[in-house]
Amino acid sequence: MSGHSDTTKRFLLAAKHAEISALQHLASNCQVVSSICELIHQFQKERGISNIFLSSGCERFAQQRRVQIVESRDAEDLLRSQLLAKYLVGDEITGNMRLLNSVTLALQGMDHVGVLRYKVEHQAISALESTQAYCRLVAGLLAVVFEAADVASDPTITRLLVALFNFIQAKEYAGQERAWGAMGFAKSHFDHSLCERLEQLQHSQLHSFDTFIEFANQNERQLWLDLEKHSSTIALNQMRSMIQQLADGSPIDSGISEIWYELATERIDQMHLIEQQLAIRLLKVAKQRVKIANEELHSHKKRLQKLATMTASQDSPLSMLFDASLPGLHGSESNTEHKKSHTDSLAVHHSFYDLLRDQSEHIRKMSEELNNAKRTIAEQKQIDRAKLLLMQQLGHSEALAYRTLQKRAMDQKIRIADMAELVIKAAQDELQMKPC
Amino acid sequence: MSGHSDTTKRFLLAAKHAEISALQHLASNCQVVSSICELIHQFQKERGISNIFLSSGCERFAQQRRVQIVESRDAEDLLRSQLLAKYLVGDEITGNMRLLNSVTLALQGMDHVGVLRYKVEHQAISALESTQAYCRLVAGLLAVVFEAADVASDPTITRLLVALFNFIQAKEYAGQERAWGAMGFAKSHFDHSLCERLEQLQHSQLHSFDTFIEFANQNERQLWLDLEKHSSTIALNQMRSMIQQLADGSPIDSGISEIWYELATERIDQMHLIEQQLAIRLLKVAKQRVKIANEELHSHKKRLQKLATMTASQDSPLSMLFDASLPGLHGSESNTEHKKSHTDSLAVHHSFYDLLRDQSEHIRKMSEELNNAKRTIAEQKQIDRAKLLLMQQLGHSEALAYRTLQKRAMDQKIRIADMAELVIKAAQDELQMKPC
């Protein structure tokens, strides 16, 4: 009469199976993210080379461009084959709706890289337009990394994905800074608005790097600190200061363009090494988490077998019905003594109920940690959304929209994420007030 | 060269398939929730009857109890068969880890109802202990409804689940108020602490009903307002006032117990009718959402076929690469004109890219609405967690823990959910500072 039904035991194991299944999907997502990370790097290189190729009237970097296109294509082919293998096996759909939709958008962009390359080849596009198109391509791929972080169910992996996303994002800003700088040198002068754009991009880099540092581990943080002290960074910082002094439009030798480009590229390549470290750890942790969960399932099964042959101790309650540490009748005195002694000896299971409580505690802790990591993601999403709304409402550029958001937050002495929430709320209210 | 790869089209449809698959799982969860709602009602009735049976020394309600146990068993059997059919079909695990774990806990409780009934039958348990056990049983089932709301992927269904959860929760508080009141009358007097418990339970009911009202539709709100004006509610409110005047311990005729019990029961039965209305709408909406998503998939397929035979208009960009409404190079001027004209004619698809953008917009809107509903759930989770922490830290009862939380929030002039967050944060920090 005091036993547990077979159904209850099956559900205990089913919850563990569901965890394993979610972790396996997550591991697939991580492999895709790792390939995306590589492809973004190739597209960033192709963007820079194409920019110089166009700016020089197709004279410079023609050969480098051909070599680079082969590399980009290889990385794209790898990603495409992975996407098919991970998400479109037979008729079964394993991915999450939002992740799959972001993949579709990224693929849509990749489908048109051929058109873009053709236009570059035939100078049917300006250097600025070409850069814009490559930026959107990268943004589309980066959005997949973001969604992968947002749909992840494991706190450690979520934290790693947030770190990686922010690092790639910061590197992308560094790439855009390189492009704007190159344009300034090509024109032989930097005006006030260009200087502001560069400053904004440096600021955005710092912001993303801060989030990366918050979510990275000690080793990755150290790699980043080392890069900050690297000769290329120091030299680049000197050039950054120099450019800011040219805001009045003073002429500058366009030949310095190459030094700028090389320094910025060296730093970006160094960043890529850190990116790869993050991606390697991501794959390792994802694999490990699947392994651990499988071991836990195995241990659960063994414990269930053992418990079936054993007489349960009467020290602890055998059912949630008689567990005084659980809230019962509202207003009754609580008795948390059992709970305390229980948490001291998590490894010992005297009854099925002990095992179940441990699993519940494991899930609760994971959900709590997960929520902490997801809060950062939710805030980034809100800031992006508010930025886009301000761009649409006020016709602002992305940078100006961000500055507007920042300024309003400072004026009201609130966090930028909270300001973003207010902007979104106001837009929603306005939408509801509109007559249909 | 400007076409879209077959892969991209397949991913567009895969995202829709993933949405349908998630909605089908959600529809399953809703059916389980509907059965849980019924079973909770039966256990609540069994709790009340068992209470009187025990208090009267097994003299009263013996026959009613036997009848009720049959009804409870029928509802339990229905739920059990549904759980097996929905989540444990063959080797495939379709449920979410957290939902399955909460189901395991609820099942664990149900497995021991036999023990509980045996103890009640043989008077081997006090009326208070029996009530406690039934309360935990109900709490375990209610936790499944909460998890179902928390893992739901559709905003409309999530809102309905939040409304239903809060309504059942309020009804449970009403049931507990009935039990404490009955105990007071049985003892022929109400002391200060019992009056406080009753007041706390009335307050908790109001709080849960407020959330229900926020998430219910017009019809359900009206049903609730009608019940508030119902004769049983008015009479019950008079008895509530009378009890509060007895806080000094003045004696009261224990015979009034029956009137109290009958009035409270009548009101609870009325609540059950509203609960059933909510459950019916839940099942209807869940079915409808699956149907609509399937229709959208069908329409997507037809549009893809049509687009394949059609020359795309050159008015709008054919790729995200050249879509000026998307952010590109950070700092470039934005061009949102296309975006505006686009949102005016959502139904027309001139290109695959138009279709993809619509789907993205659909997903974005859904995610935004979903996040709004989920925020309420996250706050409820935080308050529950903080309450439990205070119970453990200070040895408080559940009611006192809630009052402590409420008082601290008022003192610091912040929302109770924000206070709960501070309590959780402090506990986490303390845990990290402890030497291992």
PDB file of C-alpha atoms in Angstrom, chain A residues 197-361:
ATOM      1  CA  ARG A 197      30.594  56.925 -35.666  1.00  0.00           C
ATOM      2  CA  LEU A 198      34.011  55.537 -34.802  1.00  0.00           C
ATOM      3  CA  GLU A 199      33.605  56.528 -31.176  1.00  0.00           C
ATOM      4  CA  GLN A 200      30.177  54.924 -31.073  1.00  0.00           C
ATOM      5  CA  LEU A 201      31.573  51.679 -32.489  1.00  0.00           C
ATOM      6  CA  GLN A 202      34.355  51.687 -29.888  1.00  0.00           C
ATOM      7  CA  HIS A 203      31.767  52.232 -27.198  1.00  0.00           C
ATOM      8  CA  SER A 204      29.594  49.390 -28.507  1.00  0.00           C
ATOM      9  CA  GLN A 205      32.634  47.090 -28.525  1.00  0.00           C
ATOM     10  CA  LEU A 206      33.327  47.861 -24.874  1.00  0.00           C
ATOM     11  CA  HIS A 207      29.713  47.231 -23.959  1.00  0.00           C
ATOM     12  CA  SER A 208      29.710  43.811 -25.650  1.00  0.00           C
ATOM     13  CA  PHE A 209      33.110  42.915 -24.207  1.00  0.00           C
ATOM     14  CA  ASP A 210      31.810  43.750 -20.719  1.00  0.00           C
ATOM     15  CA  THR A 211      29.011  41.222 -21.130  1.00  0.00           C
ATOM     16  CA  PHE A 212      31.470  38.692 -22.555  1.00  0.00           C
ATOM     17  CA  ILE A 213      33.696  39.152 -19.475  1.00  0.00           C
ATOM     18  CA  GLU A 214      30.714  38.688 -17.155  1.00  0.00           C
ATOM     19  CA  PHE A 215      29.864  35.322 -18.723  1.00  0.00           C
ATOM     20  CA  ALA A 216      33.296  33.975 -19.741  1.00  0.00           C
ATOM     21  CA  ASN A 217      35.504  31.777 -17.557  1.00  0.00           C
ATOM     22  CA  GLN A 218      38.829  32.801 -15.969  1.00  0.00           C
ATOM     23  CA  ASN A 219      40.961  31.478 -18.830  1.00  0.00           C
ATOM     24  CA  GLU A 220      38.965  33.278 -21.525  1.00  0.00           C
ATOM     25  CA  ARG A 221      39.011  36.491 -19.522  1.00  0.00           C
ATOM     26  CA  GLN A 222      42.787  36.240 -19.276  1.00  0.00           C
ATOM     27  CA  LEU A 223      43.127  35.727 -23.050  1.00  0.00           C
ATOM     28  CA  TRP A 224      41.091  38.881 -23.503  1.00  0.00           C
ATOM     29  CA  LEU A 225      43.182  40.875 -20.993  1.00  0.00           C
ATOM     30  CA  ASP A 226      46.342  39.693 -22.786  1.00  0.00           C
ATOM     31  CA  LEU A 227      44.938  40.933 -26.093  1.00  0.00           C
ATOM     32  CA  GLU A 228      44.199  44.299 -24.524  1.00  0.00           C
ATOM     33  CA  LYS A 229      47.933  44.568 -23.737  1.00  0.00           C
ATOM     34  CA  HIS A 230      48.949  43.246 -27.165  1.00  0.00           C
ATOM     35  CA  SER A 231      51.125  45.507 -29.364  1.00  0.00           C
ATOM     36  CA  SER A 232      48.436  45.659 -32.094  1.00  0.00           C
ATOM     37  CA  THR A 233      45.864  46.946 -29.596  1.00  0.00           C
ATOM     38  CA  ILE A 234      48.258  49.557 -28.202  1.00  0.00           C
ATOM     39  CA  ALA A 235      49.173  50.784 -31.676  1.00  0.00           C
ATOM     40  CA  LEU A 236      45.527  50.806 -32.728  1.00  0.00           C
ATOM     41  CA  ASN A 237      44.587  52.836 -29.650  1.00  0.00           C
ATOM     42  CA  GLN A 238      47.202  55.409 -30.648  1.00  0.00           C
ATOM     43  CA  MET A 239      45.682  55.652 -34.116  1.00  0.00           C
ATOM     44  CA  ARG A 240      42.218  55.976 -32.578  1.00  0.00           C
ATOM     45  CA  SER A 241      43.379  59.004 -30.554  1.00  0.00           C
ATOM     46  CA  MET A 242      45.036  60.454 -33.631  1.00  0.00           C
ATOM     47  CA  ILE A 243      41.816  60.156 -35.653  1.00  0.00           C
ATOM     48  CA  GLN A 244      39.810  61.898 -32.928  1.00  0.00           C
ATOM     49  CA  GLN A 245      42.195  64.874 -33.211  1.00  0.00           C
ATOM     50  CA  LEU A 246      41.345  65.074 -36.912  1.00  0.00           C
ATOM     51  CA  ALA A 247      37.657  65.730 -36.261  1.00  0.00           C
ATOM     52  CA  ASP A 248      38.117  69.300 -37.512  1.00  0.00           C
ATOM     53  CA  GLY A 249      38.722  67.898 -40.996  1.00  0.00           C
ATOM     54  CA  SER A 250      42.510  68.302 -41.082  1.00  0.00           C
ATOM     55  CA  PRO A 251      43.976  66.376 -44.020  1.00  0.00           C
ATOM     56  CA  ILE A 252      45.764  63.090 -43.431  1.00  0.00           C
ATOM     57  CA  ASP A 253      47.996  61.004 -45.673  1.00  0.00           C
ATOM     58  CA  SER A 254      45.789  58.324 -47.240  1.00  0.00           C
ATOM     59  CA  GLY A 255      48.766  55.987 -47.208  1.00  0.00           C
ATOM     60  CA  ILE A 256      48.262  55.505 -43.471  1.00  0.00           C
ATOM     61  CA  SER A 257      45.123  53.616 -44.471  1.00  0.00           C
ATOM     62  CA  GLU A 258      47.185  50.443 -44.892  1.00  0.00           C
ATOM     63  CA  ILE A 259      48.711  50.681 -41.440  1.00  0.00           C
ATOM     64  CA  TRP A 260      45.261  51.218 -39.950  1.00  0.00           C
ATOM     65  CA  TYR A 261      43.868  48.279 -41.879  1.00  0.00           C
ATOM     66  CA  GLU A 262      46.734  45.959 -40.929  1.00  0.00           C
ATOM     67  CA  LEU A 263      46.643  46.843 -37.230  1.00  0.00           C
ATOM     68  CA  ALA A 264      42.877  46.470 -37.042  1.00  0.00           C
ATOM     69  CA  THR A 265      43.092  43.165 -38.938  1.00  0.00           C
ATOM     70  CA  GLU A 266      45.814  41.814 -36.662  1.00  0.00           C
ATOM     71  CA  ARG A 267      43.659  42.599 -33.636  1.00  0.00           C
ATOM     72  CA  ILE A 268      40.563  41.027 -35.225  1.00  0.00           C
ATOM     73  CA  ASP A 269      42.543  37.883 -36.086  1.00  0.00           C
ATOM     74  CA  GLN A 270      43.661  37.678 -32.465  1.00  0.00           C
ATOM     75  CA  MET A 271      40.028  37.996 -31.436  1.00  0.00           C
ATOM     76  CA  HIS A 272      39.202  35.119 -33.731  1.00  0.00           C
ATOM     77  CA  LEU A 273      41.582  32.916 -31.733  1.00  0.00           C
ATOM     78  CA  ILE A 274      39.674  33.715 -28.530  1.00  0.00           C
ATOM     79  CA  GLU A 275      36.407  33.102 -30.367  1.00  0.00           C
ATOM     80  CA  GLN A 276      37.684  29.670 -31.341  1.00  0.00           C
ATOM     81  CA  GLN A 277      38.619  28.918 -27.730  1.00  0.00           C
ATOM     82  CA  LEU A 278      35.076  29.765 -26.686  1.00  0.00           C
ATOM     83  CA  ALA A 279      33.644  27.581 -29.448  1.00  0.00           C
ATOM     84  CA  ILE A 280      35.886  24.653 -28.428  1.00  0.00           C
ATOM     85  CA  ARG A 281      34.784  24.910 -24.807  1.00  0.00           C
ATOM     86  CA  LEU A 282      31.164  25.188 -25.926  1.00  0.00           C
ATOM     87  CA  LEU A 283      31.365  21.888 -27.828  1.00  0.00           C
ATOM     88  CA  LYS A 284      33.196  20.236 -24.947  1.00  0.00           C
ATOM     89  CA  VAL A 285      30.714  21.357 -22.302  1.00  0.00           C
ATOM     90  CA  ALA A 286      27.721  20.411 -24.448  1.00  0.00           C
ATOM     91  CA  LYS A 287      29.112  16.894 -24.957  1.00  0.00           C
ATOM     92  CA  GLN A 288      29.921  16.622 -21.262  1.00  0.00           C
ATOM     93  CA  ARG A 289      26.454  17.684 -20.164  1.00  0.00           C
ATOM     94  CA  VAL A 290      24.854  14.980 -22.321  1.00  0.00           C
ATOM     95  CA  LYS A 291      27.283  12.439 -20.834  1.00  0.00           C
ATOM     96  CA  ILE A 292      26.570  13.491 -17.235  1.00  0.00           C
ATOM     97  CA  ALA A 293      22.805  13.419 -17.751  1.00  0.00           C
ATOM     98  CA  ASN A 294      23.101   9.916 -19.226  1.00  0.00           C
ATOM     99  CA  GLU A 295      25.116   8.825 -16.203  1.00  0.00           C
ATOM    100  CA  GLU A 296      22.474  10.310 -13.913  1.00  0.00           C
ATOM    101  CA  LEU A 297      19.795   8.355 -15.751  1.00  0.00           C
ATOM    102  CA  HIS A 298      21.839   5.175 -15.299  1.00  0.00           C
ATOM    103  CA  SER A 299      22.315   5.911 -11.595  1.00  0.00           C
ATOM    104  CA  HIS A 300      18.576   6.628 -11.221  1.00  0.00           C
ATOM    105  CA  LYS A 301      17.789   3.227 -12.701  1.00  0.00           C
ATOM    106  CA  LYS A 302      20.233   1.457 -10.392  1.00  0.00           C
ATOM    107  CA  ARG A 303      18.848   3.250  -7.357  1.00  0.00           C
ATOM    108  CA  LEU A 304      15.305   2.335  -8.305  1.00  0.00           C
ATOM    109  CA  GLN A 305      16.329  -1.327  -8.510  1.00  0.00           C
ATOM    110  CA  LYS A 306      18.077  -1.138  -5.153  1.00  0.00           C
ATOM    111  CA  LEU A 307      15.160   0.646  -3.483  1.00  0.00           C
ATOM    112  CA  ALA A 308      12.768  -2.031  -4.688  1.00  0.00           C
ATOM    113  CA  THR A 309      14.627  -4.658  -2.630  1.00  0.00           C
ATOM    114  CA  MET A 310      15.151  -2.528   0.449  1.00  0.00           C
ATOM    115  CA  THR A 311      12.962  -1.641   3.426  1.00  0.00           C
ATOM    116  CA  ALA A 312      12.647   2.121   3.580  1.00  0.00           C
ATOM    117  CA  SER A 313      13.901   3.941   6.652  1.00  0.00           C
ATOM    118  CA  GLN A 314      11.226   5.572   8.737  1.00  0.00           C
ATOM    119  CA  ASP A 315      13.376   8.640   9.473  1.00  0.00           C
ATOM    120  CA  SER A 316      12.134  10.578   6.507  1.00  0.00           C
ATOM    121  CA  PRO A 317       8.640  10.871   5.059  1.00  0.00           C
ATOM    122  CA  LEU A 318       7.828   8.377   2.322  1.00  0.00           C
ATOM    123  CA  SER A 319       5.478  10.686   0.473  1.00  0.00           C
ATOM    124  CA  MET A 320       5.026  14.330  -0.285  1.00  0.00           C
ATOM    125  CA  LEU A 321       1.673  13.945   1.481  1.00  0.00           C
ATOM    126  CA  PHE A 322       3.380  13.659   4.864  1.00  0.00           C
ATOM    127  CA  ASP A 323       6.456  15.814   4.205  1.00  0.00           C
ATOM    128  CA  ALA A 324       6.352  18.543   6.841  1.00  0.00           C
ATOM    129  CA  SER A 325       8.904  20.607   4.922  1.00  0.00           C
ATOM    130  CA  LEU A 326       6.360  21.193   2.160  1.00  0.00           C
ATOM    131  CA  PRO A 327       3.732  23.901   2.491  1.00  0.00           C
ATOM    132  CA  GLY A 328       0.400  22.326   3.347  1.00  0.00           C
ATOM    133  CA  LEU A 329      -2.520  24.080   4.915  1.00  0.00           C
ATOM    134  CA  HIS A 330      -1.891  27.794   4.580  1.00  0.00           C
ATOM    135  CA  GLY A 331      -1.303  29.280   8.022  1.00  0.00           C
ATOM    136  CA  SER A 332      -0.062  26.106   9.724  1.00  0.00           C
ATOM    137  CA  GLU A 333       3.292  26.231  11.486  1.00  0.00           C
ATOM    138  CA  SER A 334       6.065  25.005   9.237  1.00  0.00           C
ATOM    139  CA  ASN A 335       8.499  22.294  10.174  1.00  0.00           C
ATOM    140  CA  THR A 336      11.680  22.651   8.204  1.00  0.00           C
ATOM    141  CA  GLU A 337      13.924  20.459  10.326  1.00  0.00           C
ATOM    142  CA  HIS A 338      13.638  17.473   8.067  1.00  0.00           C
ATOM    143  CA  LYS A 339      14.448  19.587   5.042  1.00  0.00           C
ATOM    144  CA  LYS A 340      17.631  20.817   6.636  1.00  0.00           C
ATOM    145  CA  SER A 341      18.938  17.380   7.557  1.00  0.00           C
ATOM    146  CA  HIS A 342      17.979  16.248   4.074  1.00  0.00           C
ATOM    147  CA  THR A 343      20.046  18.804   2.215  1.00  0.00           C
ATOM    148  CA  ASP A 344      23.078  17.768   4.258  1.00  0.00           C
ATOM    149  CA  SER A 345      23.076  14.279   2.803  1.00  0.00           C
ATOM    150  CA  LEU A 346      21.936  14.712  -0.755  1.00  0.00           C
ATOM    151  CA  ALA A 347      23.785  11.612  -1.933  1.00  0.00           C
ATOM    152  CA  VAL A 348      21.903   9.134   0.242  1.00  0.00           C
ATOM    153  CA  HIS A 349      18.541   7.914  -0.905  1.00  0.00           C
ATOM    154  CA  HIS A 350      16.564   5.969   1.613  1.00  0.00           C
ATOM    155  CA  SER A 351      13.382   6.040  -0.380  1.00  0.00           C
ATOM    156  CA  PHE A 352      11.967   6.741  -3.795  1.00  0.00           C
ATOM    157  CA  TYR A 353      10.704  10.014  -2.413  1.00  0.00           C
ATOM    158  CA  ASP A 354      14.270  11.063  -1.474  1.00  0.00           C
ATOM    159  CA  LEU A 355      15.361  10.380  -5.048  1.00  0.00           C
ATOM    160  CA  LEU A 356      12.434  12.357  -6.425  1.00  0.00           C
ATOM    161  CA  ARG A 357      13.151  15.276  -4.111  1.00  0.00           C
ATOM    162  CA  ASP A 358      16.759  15.368  -5.236  1.00  0.00           C
ATOM    163  CA  GLN A 359      15.732  15.441  -8.879  1.00  0.00           C
ATOM    164  CA  SER A 360      13.276  18.246  -8.124  1.00  0.00           C
ATOM    165  CA  GLU A 361      15.999  20.189  -6.329  1.00  0.00           C
TER     166      GLU A 361
END
